[in-house]
Backbone as JSON, one array per atom type, in Angstrom:
{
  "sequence": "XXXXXXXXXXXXXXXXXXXXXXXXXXXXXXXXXXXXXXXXXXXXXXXXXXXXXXXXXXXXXXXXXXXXXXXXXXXXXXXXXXXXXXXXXXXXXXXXXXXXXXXXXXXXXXXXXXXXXXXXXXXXXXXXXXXXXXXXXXXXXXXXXXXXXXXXXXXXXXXXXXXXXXXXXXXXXXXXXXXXXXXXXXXXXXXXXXXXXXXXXXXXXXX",
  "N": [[84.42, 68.86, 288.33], [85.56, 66.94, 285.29], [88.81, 65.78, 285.05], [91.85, 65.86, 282.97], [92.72, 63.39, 282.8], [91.2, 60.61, 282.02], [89.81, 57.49, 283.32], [89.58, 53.98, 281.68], [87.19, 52.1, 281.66], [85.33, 48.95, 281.47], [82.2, 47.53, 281.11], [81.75, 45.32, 282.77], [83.88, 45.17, 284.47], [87.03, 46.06, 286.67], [88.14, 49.06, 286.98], [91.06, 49.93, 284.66], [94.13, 51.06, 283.9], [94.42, 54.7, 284.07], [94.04, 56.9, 281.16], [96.25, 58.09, 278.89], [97.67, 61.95, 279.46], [96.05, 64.15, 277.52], [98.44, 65.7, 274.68], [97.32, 68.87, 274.08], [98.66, 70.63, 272.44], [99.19, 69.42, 269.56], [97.0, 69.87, 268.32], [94.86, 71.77, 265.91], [94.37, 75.31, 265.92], [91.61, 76.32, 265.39], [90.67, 73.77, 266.46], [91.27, 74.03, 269.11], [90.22, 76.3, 270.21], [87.63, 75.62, 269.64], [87.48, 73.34, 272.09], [88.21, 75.58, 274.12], [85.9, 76.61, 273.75], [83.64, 75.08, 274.35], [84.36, 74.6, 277.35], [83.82, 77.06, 278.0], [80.84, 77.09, 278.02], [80.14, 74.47, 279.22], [80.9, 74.95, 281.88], [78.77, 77.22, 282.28], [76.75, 75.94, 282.08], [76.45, 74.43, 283.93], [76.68, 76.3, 286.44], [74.18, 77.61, 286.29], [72.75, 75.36, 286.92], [73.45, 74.78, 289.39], [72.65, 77.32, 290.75], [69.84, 77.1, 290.96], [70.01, 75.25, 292.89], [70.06, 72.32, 291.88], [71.29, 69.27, 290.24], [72.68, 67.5, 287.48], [72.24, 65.21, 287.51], [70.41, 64.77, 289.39], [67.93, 66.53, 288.02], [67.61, 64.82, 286.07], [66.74, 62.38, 287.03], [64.62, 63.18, 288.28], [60.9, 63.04, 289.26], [60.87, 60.33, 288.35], [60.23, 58.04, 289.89], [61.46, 55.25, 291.77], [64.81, 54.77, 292.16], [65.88, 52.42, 289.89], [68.28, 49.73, 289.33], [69.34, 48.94, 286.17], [67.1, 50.39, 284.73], [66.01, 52.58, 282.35], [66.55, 56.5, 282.22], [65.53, 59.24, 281.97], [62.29, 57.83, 281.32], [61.74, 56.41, 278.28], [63.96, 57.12, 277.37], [66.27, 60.04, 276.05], [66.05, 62.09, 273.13], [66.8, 63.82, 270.21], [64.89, 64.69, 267.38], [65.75, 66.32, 265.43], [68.18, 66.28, 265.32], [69.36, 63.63, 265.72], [70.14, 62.63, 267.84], [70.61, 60.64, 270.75], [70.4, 60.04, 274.59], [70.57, 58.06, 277.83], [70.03, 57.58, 281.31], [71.91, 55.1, 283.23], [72.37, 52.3, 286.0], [74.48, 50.21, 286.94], [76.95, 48.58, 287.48], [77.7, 48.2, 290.05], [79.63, 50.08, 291.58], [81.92, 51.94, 293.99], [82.33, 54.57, 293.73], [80.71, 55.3, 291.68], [77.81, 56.68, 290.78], [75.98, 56.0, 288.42], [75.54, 55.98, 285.49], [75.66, 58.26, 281.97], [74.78, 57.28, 278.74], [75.63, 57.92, 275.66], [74.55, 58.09, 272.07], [74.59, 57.92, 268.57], [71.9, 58.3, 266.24], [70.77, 56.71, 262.71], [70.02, 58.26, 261.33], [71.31, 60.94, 261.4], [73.45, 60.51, 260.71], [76.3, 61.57, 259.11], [76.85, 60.88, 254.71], [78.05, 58.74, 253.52], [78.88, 56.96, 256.08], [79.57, 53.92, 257.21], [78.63, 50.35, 258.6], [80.68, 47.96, 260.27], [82.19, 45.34, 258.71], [79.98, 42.57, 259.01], [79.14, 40.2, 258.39], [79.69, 37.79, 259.39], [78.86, 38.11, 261.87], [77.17, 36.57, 265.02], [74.23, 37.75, 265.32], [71.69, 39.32, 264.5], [72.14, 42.93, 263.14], [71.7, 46.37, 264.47], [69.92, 47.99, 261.5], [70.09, 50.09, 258.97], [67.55, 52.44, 258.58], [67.43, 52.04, 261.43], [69.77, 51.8, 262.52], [72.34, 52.26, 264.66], [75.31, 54.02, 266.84], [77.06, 53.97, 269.5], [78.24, 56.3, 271.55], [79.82, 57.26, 273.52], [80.07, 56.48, 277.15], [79.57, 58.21, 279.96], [80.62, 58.42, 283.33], [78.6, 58.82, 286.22], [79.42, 60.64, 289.84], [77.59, 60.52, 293.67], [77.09, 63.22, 293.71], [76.06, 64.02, 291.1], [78.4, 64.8, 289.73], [80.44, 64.4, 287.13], [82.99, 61.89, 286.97], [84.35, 59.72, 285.16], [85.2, 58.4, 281.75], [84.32, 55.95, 279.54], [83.96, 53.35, 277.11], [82.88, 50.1, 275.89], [82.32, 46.8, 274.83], [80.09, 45.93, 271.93], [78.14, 44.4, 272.71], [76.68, 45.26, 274.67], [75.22, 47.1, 274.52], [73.47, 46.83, 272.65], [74.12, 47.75, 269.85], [74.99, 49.35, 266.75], [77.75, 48.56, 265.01], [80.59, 50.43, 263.86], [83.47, 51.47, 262.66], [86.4, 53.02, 263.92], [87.29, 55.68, 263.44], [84.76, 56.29, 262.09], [83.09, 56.54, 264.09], [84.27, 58.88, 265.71], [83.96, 60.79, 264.05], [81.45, 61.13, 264.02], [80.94, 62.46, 266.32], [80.94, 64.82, 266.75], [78.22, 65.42, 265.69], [76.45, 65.22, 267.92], [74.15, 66.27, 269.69], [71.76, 68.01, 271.7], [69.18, 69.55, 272.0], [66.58, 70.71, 273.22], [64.18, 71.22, 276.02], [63.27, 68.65, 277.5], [64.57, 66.2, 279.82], [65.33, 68.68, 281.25], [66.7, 71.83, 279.66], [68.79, 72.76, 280.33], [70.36, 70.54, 281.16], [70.78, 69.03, 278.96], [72.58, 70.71, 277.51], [74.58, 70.8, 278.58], [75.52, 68.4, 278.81], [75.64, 67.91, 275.87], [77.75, 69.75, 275.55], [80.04, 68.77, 277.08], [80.75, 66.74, 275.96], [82.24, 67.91, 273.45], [84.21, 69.39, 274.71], [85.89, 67.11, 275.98], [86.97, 65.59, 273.91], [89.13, 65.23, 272.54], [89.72, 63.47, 274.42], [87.71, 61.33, 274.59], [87.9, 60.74, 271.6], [90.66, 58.46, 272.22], [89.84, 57.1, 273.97], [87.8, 55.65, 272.29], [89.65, 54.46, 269.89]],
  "CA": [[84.84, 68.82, 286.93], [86.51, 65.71, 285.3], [90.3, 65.81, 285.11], [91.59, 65.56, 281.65], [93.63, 61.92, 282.75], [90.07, 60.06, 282.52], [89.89, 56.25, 283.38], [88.89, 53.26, 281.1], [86.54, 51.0, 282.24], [84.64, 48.03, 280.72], [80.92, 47.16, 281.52], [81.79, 44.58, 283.85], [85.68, 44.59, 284.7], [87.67, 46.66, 287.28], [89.17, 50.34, 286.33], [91.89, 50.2, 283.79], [95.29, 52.07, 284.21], [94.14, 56.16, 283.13], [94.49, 57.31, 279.73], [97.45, 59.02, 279.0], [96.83, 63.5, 279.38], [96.45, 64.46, 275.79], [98.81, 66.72, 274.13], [96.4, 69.71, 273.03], [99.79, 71.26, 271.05], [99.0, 68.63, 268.79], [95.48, 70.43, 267.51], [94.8, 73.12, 265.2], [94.01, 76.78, 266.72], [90.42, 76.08, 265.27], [90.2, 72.8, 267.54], [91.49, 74.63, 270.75], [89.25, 77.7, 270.12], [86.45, 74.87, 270.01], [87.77, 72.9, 273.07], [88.01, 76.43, 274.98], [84.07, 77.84, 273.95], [82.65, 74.02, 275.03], [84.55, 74.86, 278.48], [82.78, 77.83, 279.13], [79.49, 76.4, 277.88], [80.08, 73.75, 280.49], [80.8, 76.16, 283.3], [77.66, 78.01, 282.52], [75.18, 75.46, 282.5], [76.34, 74.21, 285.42], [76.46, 77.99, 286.86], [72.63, 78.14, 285.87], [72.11, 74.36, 287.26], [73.57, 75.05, 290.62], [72.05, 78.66, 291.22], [68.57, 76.92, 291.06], [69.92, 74.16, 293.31], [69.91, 71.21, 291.05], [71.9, 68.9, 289.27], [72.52, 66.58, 286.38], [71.54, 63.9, 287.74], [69.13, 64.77, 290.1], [66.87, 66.58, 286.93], [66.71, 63.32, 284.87], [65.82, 61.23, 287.89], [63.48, 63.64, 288.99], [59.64, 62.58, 289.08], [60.73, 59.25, 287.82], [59.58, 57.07, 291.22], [62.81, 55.05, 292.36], [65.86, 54.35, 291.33], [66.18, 51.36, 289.93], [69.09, 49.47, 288.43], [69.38, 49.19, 285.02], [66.44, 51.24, 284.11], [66.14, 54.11, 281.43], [66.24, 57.47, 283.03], [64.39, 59.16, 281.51], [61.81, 56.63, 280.68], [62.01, 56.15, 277.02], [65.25, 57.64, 276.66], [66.14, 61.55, 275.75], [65.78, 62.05, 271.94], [66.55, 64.67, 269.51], [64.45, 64.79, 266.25], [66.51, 66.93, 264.65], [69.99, 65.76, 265.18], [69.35, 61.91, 265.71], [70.97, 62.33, 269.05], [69.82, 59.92, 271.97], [71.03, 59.2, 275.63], [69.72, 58.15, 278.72], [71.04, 57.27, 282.5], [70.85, 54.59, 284.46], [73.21, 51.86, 286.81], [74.25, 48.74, 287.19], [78.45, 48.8, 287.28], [77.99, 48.35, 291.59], [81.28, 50.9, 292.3], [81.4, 52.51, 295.23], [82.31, 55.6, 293.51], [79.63, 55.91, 290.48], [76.24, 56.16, 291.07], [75.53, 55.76, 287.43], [75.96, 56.61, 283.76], [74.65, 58.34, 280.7], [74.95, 56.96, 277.51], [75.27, 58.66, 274.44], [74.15, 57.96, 270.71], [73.79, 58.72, 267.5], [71.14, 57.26, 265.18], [71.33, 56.99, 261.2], [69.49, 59.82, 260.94], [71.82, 62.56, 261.9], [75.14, 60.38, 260.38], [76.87, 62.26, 257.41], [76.6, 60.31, 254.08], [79.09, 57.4, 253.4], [78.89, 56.14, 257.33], [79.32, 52.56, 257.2], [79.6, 49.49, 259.86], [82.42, 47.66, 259.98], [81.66, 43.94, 257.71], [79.64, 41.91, 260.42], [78.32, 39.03, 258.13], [80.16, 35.86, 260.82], [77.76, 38.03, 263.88], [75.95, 35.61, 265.71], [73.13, 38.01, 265.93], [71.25, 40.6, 263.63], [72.71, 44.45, 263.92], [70.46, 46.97, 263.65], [70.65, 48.66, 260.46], [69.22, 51.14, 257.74], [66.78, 53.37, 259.44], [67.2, 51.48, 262.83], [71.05, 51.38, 263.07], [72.48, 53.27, 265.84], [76.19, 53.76, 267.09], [76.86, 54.72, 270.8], [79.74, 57.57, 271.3], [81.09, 57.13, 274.61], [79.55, 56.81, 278.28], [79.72, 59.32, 281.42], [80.11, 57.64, 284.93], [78.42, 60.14, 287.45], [78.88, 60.09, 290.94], [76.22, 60.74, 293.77], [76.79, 64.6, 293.76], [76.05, 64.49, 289.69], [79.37, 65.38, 289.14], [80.79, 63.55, 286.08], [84.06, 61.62, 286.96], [84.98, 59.51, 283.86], [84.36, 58.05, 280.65], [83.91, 54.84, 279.32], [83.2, 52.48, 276.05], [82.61, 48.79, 275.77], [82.03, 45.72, 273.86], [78.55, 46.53, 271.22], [76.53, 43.68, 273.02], [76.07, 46.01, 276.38], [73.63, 48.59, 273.64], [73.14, 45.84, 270.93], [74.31, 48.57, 268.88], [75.65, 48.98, 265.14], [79.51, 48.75, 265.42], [81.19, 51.26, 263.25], [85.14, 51.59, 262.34], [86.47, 53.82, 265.27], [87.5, 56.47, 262.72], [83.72, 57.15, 261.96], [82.24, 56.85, 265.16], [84.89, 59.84, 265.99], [83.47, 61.58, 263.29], [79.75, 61.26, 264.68], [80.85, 62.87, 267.84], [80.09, 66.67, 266.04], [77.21, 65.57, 265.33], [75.59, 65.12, 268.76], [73.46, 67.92, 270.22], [70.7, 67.23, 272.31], [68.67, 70.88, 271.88], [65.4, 71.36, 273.58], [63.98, 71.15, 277.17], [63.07, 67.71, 278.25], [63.93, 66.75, 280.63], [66.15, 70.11, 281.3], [67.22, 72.31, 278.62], [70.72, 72.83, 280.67], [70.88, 69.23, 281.15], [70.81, 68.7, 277.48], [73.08, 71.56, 276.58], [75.69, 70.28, 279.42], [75.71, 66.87, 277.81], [76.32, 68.14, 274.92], [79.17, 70.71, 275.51], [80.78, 67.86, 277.63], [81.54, 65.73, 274.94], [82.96, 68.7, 272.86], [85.39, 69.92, 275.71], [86.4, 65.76, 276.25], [86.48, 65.27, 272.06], [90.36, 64.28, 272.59], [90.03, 61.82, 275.26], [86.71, 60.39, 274.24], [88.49, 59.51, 270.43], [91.55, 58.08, 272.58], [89.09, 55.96, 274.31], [87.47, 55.15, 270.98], [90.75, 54.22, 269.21]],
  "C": [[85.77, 67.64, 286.71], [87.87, 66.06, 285.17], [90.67, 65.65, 283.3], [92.45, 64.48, 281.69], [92.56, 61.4, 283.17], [90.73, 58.51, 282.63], [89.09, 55.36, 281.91], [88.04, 52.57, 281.87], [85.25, 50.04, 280.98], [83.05, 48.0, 281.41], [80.82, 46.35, 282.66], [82.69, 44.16, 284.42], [85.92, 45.91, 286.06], [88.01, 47.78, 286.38], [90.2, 49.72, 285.68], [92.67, 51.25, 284.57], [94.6, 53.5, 283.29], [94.78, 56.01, 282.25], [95.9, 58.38, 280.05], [96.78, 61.12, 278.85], [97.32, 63.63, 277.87], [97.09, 65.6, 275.62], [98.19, 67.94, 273.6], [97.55, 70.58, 271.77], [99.54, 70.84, 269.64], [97.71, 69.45, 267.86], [95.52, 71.94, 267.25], [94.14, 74.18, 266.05], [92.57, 76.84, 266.59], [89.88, 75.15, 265.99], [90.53, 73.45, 269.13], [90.49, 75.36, 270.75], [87.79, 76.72, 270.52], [86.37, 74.13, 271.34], [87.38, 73.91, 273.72], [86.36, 76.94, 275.19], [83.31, 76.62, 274.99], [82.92, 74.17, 276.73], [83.7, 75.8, 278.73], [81.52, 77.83, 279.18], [79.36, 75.71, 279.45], [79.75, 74.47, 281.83], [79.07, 76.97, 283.03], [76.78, 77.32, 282.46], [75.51, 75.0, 283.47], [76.51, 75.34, 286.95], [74.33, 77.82, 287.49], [72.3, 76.76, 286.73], [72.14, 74.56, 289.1], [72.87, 76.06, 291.26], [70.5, 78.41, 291.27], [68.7, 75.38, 292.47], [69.85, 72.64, 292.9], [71.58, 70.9, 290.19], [72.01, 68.19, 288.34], [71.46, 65.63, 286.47], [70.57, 63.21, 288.37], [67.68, 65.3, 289.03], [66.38, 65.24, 285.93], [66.35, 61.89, 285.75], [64.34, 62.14, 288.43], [62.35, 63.16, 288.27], [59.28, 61.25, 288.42], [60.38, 58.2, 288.71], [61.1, 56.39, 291.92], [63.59, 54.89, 291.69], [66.2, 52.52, 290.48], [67.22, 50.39, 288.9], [69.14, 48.76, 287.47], [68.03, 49.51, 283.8], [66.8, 52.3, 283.66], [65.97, 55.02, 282.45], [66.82, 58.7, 282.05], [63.96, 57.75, 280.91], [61.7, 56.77, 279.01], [63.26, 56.54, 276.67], [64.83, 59.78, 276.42], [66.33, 61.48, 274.18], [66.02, 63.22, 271.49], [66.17, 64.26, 268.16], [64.86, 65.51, 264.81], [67.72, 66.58, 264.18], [69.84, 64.22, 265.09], [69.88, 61.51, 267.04], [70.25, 61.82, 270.21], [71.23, 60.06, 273.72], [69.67, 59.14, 276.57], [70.56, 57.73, 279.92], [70.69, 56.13, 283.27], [72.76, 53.77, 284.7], [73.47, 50.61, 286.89], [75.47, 48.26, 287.57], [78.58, 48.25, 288.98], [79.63, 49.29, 291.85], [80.67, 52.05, 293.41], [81.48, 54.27, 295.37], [81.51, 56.2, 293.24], [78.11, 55.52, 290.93], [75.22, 55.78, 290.0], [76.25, 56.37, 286.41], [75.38, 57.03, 282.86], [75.77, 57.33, 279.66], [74.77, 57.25, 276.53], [74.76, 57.86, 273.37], [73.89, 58.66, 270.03], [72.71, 57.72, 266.23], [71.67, 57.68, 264.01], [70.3, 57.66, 261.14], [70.11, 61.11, 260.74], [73.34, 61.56, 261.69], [75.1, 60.8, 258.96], [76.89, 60.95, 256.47], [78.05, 59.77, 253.53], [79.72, 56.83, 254.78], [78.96, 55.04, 257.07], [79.42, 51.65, 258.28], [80.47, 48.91, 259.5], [81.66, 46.17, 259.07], [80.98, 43.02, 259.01], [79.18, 40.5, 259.88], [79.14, 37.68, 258.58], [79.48, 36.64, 261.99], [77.19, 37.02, 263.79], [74.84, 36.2, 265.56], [72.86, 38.68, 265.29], [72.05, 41.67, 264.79], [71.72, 45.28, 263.66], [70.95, 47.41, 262.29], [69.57, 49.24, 259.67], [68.47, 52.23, 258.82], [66.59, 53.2, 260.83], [68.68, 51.63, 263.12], [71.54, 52.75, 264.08], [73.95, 53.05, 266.39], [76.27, 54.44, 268.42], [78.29, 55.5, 270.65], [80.48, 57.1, 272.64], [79.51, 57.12, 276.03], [79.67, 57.5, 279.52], [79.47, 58.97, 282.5], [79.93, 59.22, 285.8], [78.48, 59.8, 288.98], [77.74, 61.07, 291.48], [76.39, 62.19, 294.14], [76.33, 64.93, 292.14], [77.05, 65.19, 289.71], [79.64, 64.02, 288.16], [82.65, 62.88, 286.97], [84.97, 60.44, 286.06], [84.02, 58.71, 282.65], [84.66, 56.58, 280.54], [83.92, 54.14, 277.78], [83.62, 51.16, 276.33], [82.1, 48.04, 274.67], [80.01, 46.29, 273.41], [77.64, 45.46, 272.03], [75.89, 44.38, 274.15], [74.87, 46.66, 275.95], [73.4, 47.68, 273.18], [73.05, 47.45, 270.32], [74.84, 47.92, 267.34], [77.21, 49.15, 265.3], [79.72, 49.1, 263.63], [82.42, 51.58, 263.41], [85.12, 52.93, 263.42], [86.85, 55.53, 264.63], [86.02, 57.6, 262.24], [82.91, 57.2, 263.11], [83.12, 58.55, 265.72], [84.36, 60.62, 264.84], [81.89, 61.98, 263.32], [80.48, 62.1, 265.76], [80.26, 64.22, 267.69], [79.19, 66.65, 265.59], [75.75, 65.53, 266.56], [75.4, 66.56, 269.24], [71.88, 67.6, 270.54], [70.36, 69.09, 272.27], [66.96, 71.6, 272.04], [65.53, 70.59, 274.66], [63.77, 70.2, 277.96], [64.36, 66.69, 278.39], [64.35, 67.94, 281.45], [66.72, 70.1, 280.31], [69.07, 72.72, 279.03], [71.29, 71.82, 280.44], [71.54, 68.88, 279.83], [72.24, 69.02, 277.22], [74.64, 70.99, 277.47], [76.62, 69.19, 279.13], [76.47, 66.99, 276.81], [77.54, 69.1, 274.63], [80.46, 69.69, 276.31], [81.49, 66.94, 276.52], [82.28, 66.52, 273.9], [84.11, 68.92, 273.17], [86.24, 68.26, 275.99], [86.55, 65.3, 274.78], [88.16, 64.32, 272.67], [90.25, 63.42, 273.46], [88.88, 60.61, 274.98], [87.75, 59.81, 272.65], [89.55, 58.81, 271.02], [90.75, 56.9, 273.01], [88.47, 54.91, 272.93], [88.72, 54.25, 270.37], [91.33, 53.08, 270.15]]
}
């Protein structure tokens, strides 16, 4: 289980000094109550993942051929149609800890109405945008037992994502929910209770 004093790290830099441990005093009895249910979510899909022998990270490499670094894993990515919610896993960081990372998202499909990006017209480069734009939430370094041991964000050229004010990407985060079976329905649900139970340190990272 991660610690709740996660690390920063960049895409291609050394660890960062840990985040500071967040105050939970600070959050309403309705945000703890939510913090506490995503904990025992957590615990129980990884209950249910272990008692079959399996884990995270071994289900979304499974039947994919080798590992190879910085391929999707799953190939196309994991997708929800409902929510707009994407990730997928793969490696490239060389640490001698992590054996890889997911990566979350949310598309503009599944963002509440008056989302905006931040003003981008001096990019060098088209962003996506309208029915293509896409903001990433945070990333999950795993090591090689698929245990999770910290989080992550970086500069938008690593996704070529849509960069969004840090205020509304923290406001996408309740909107992810990855909710059917491929390529595990625990996997999914693990994913997604993880970033619930980490909400305060992922917006700290954000911010």
């Amino acid at each position: 289980m991660m610690t709740s004093t996660l690390t920063r790290h960049s895409a291609a830099m050394p660890a960062l000094p840990a985040l500071e441990a967040v105050d939970l005093r600070s959050r309403s009895p309705e945000q703890r109550a939510a913090l506490s249910a995503a904990g025992q979510d957590l615990r129980e899909y990884e209950r249910v993942l272990k008692k079959g022998g399996l884990n995270v990270v071994g289900e979304v490499l499974k039947a994919q051929g080798d590992f190879v670094e910085m391929t999707h894993y799953p190939r196309d990515d994991v997708f929800d149609t409902e929510t707009h919610s994407q990730y997928y896993y793969h490696a490239h960081r060389g640490s001698a800890l992590e054996h890889g990372h997911f990566h979350t998202f949310l598309r503009a499909g599944g963002m509440p109405v008056g989302i905006a990006p931040v003003d981008h017209a001096q990019a060098s480069e088209p962003w996506p945008h309208g029915d293509n734009a896409i903001s990433h939430l945070v990333a999950i370094a795993m090591d090689a037992w698929g245990e999770p041991i910290g989080l992550f964000c970086f500069n938008r050229w690593v996704t070529y994502e849509t960069v969004y004010p840090a205020e509304a990407v923290i406001a996408l985060l309740d909107q992810f929910a990855i909710d059917h079976a491929f390529p595990n329905w625990a996997v999914n649900r693990w994913l997604t209770a993880l970033l619930r139970l980490y909400r305060p340190q992922i917006e700290a990272l954000i911010r």
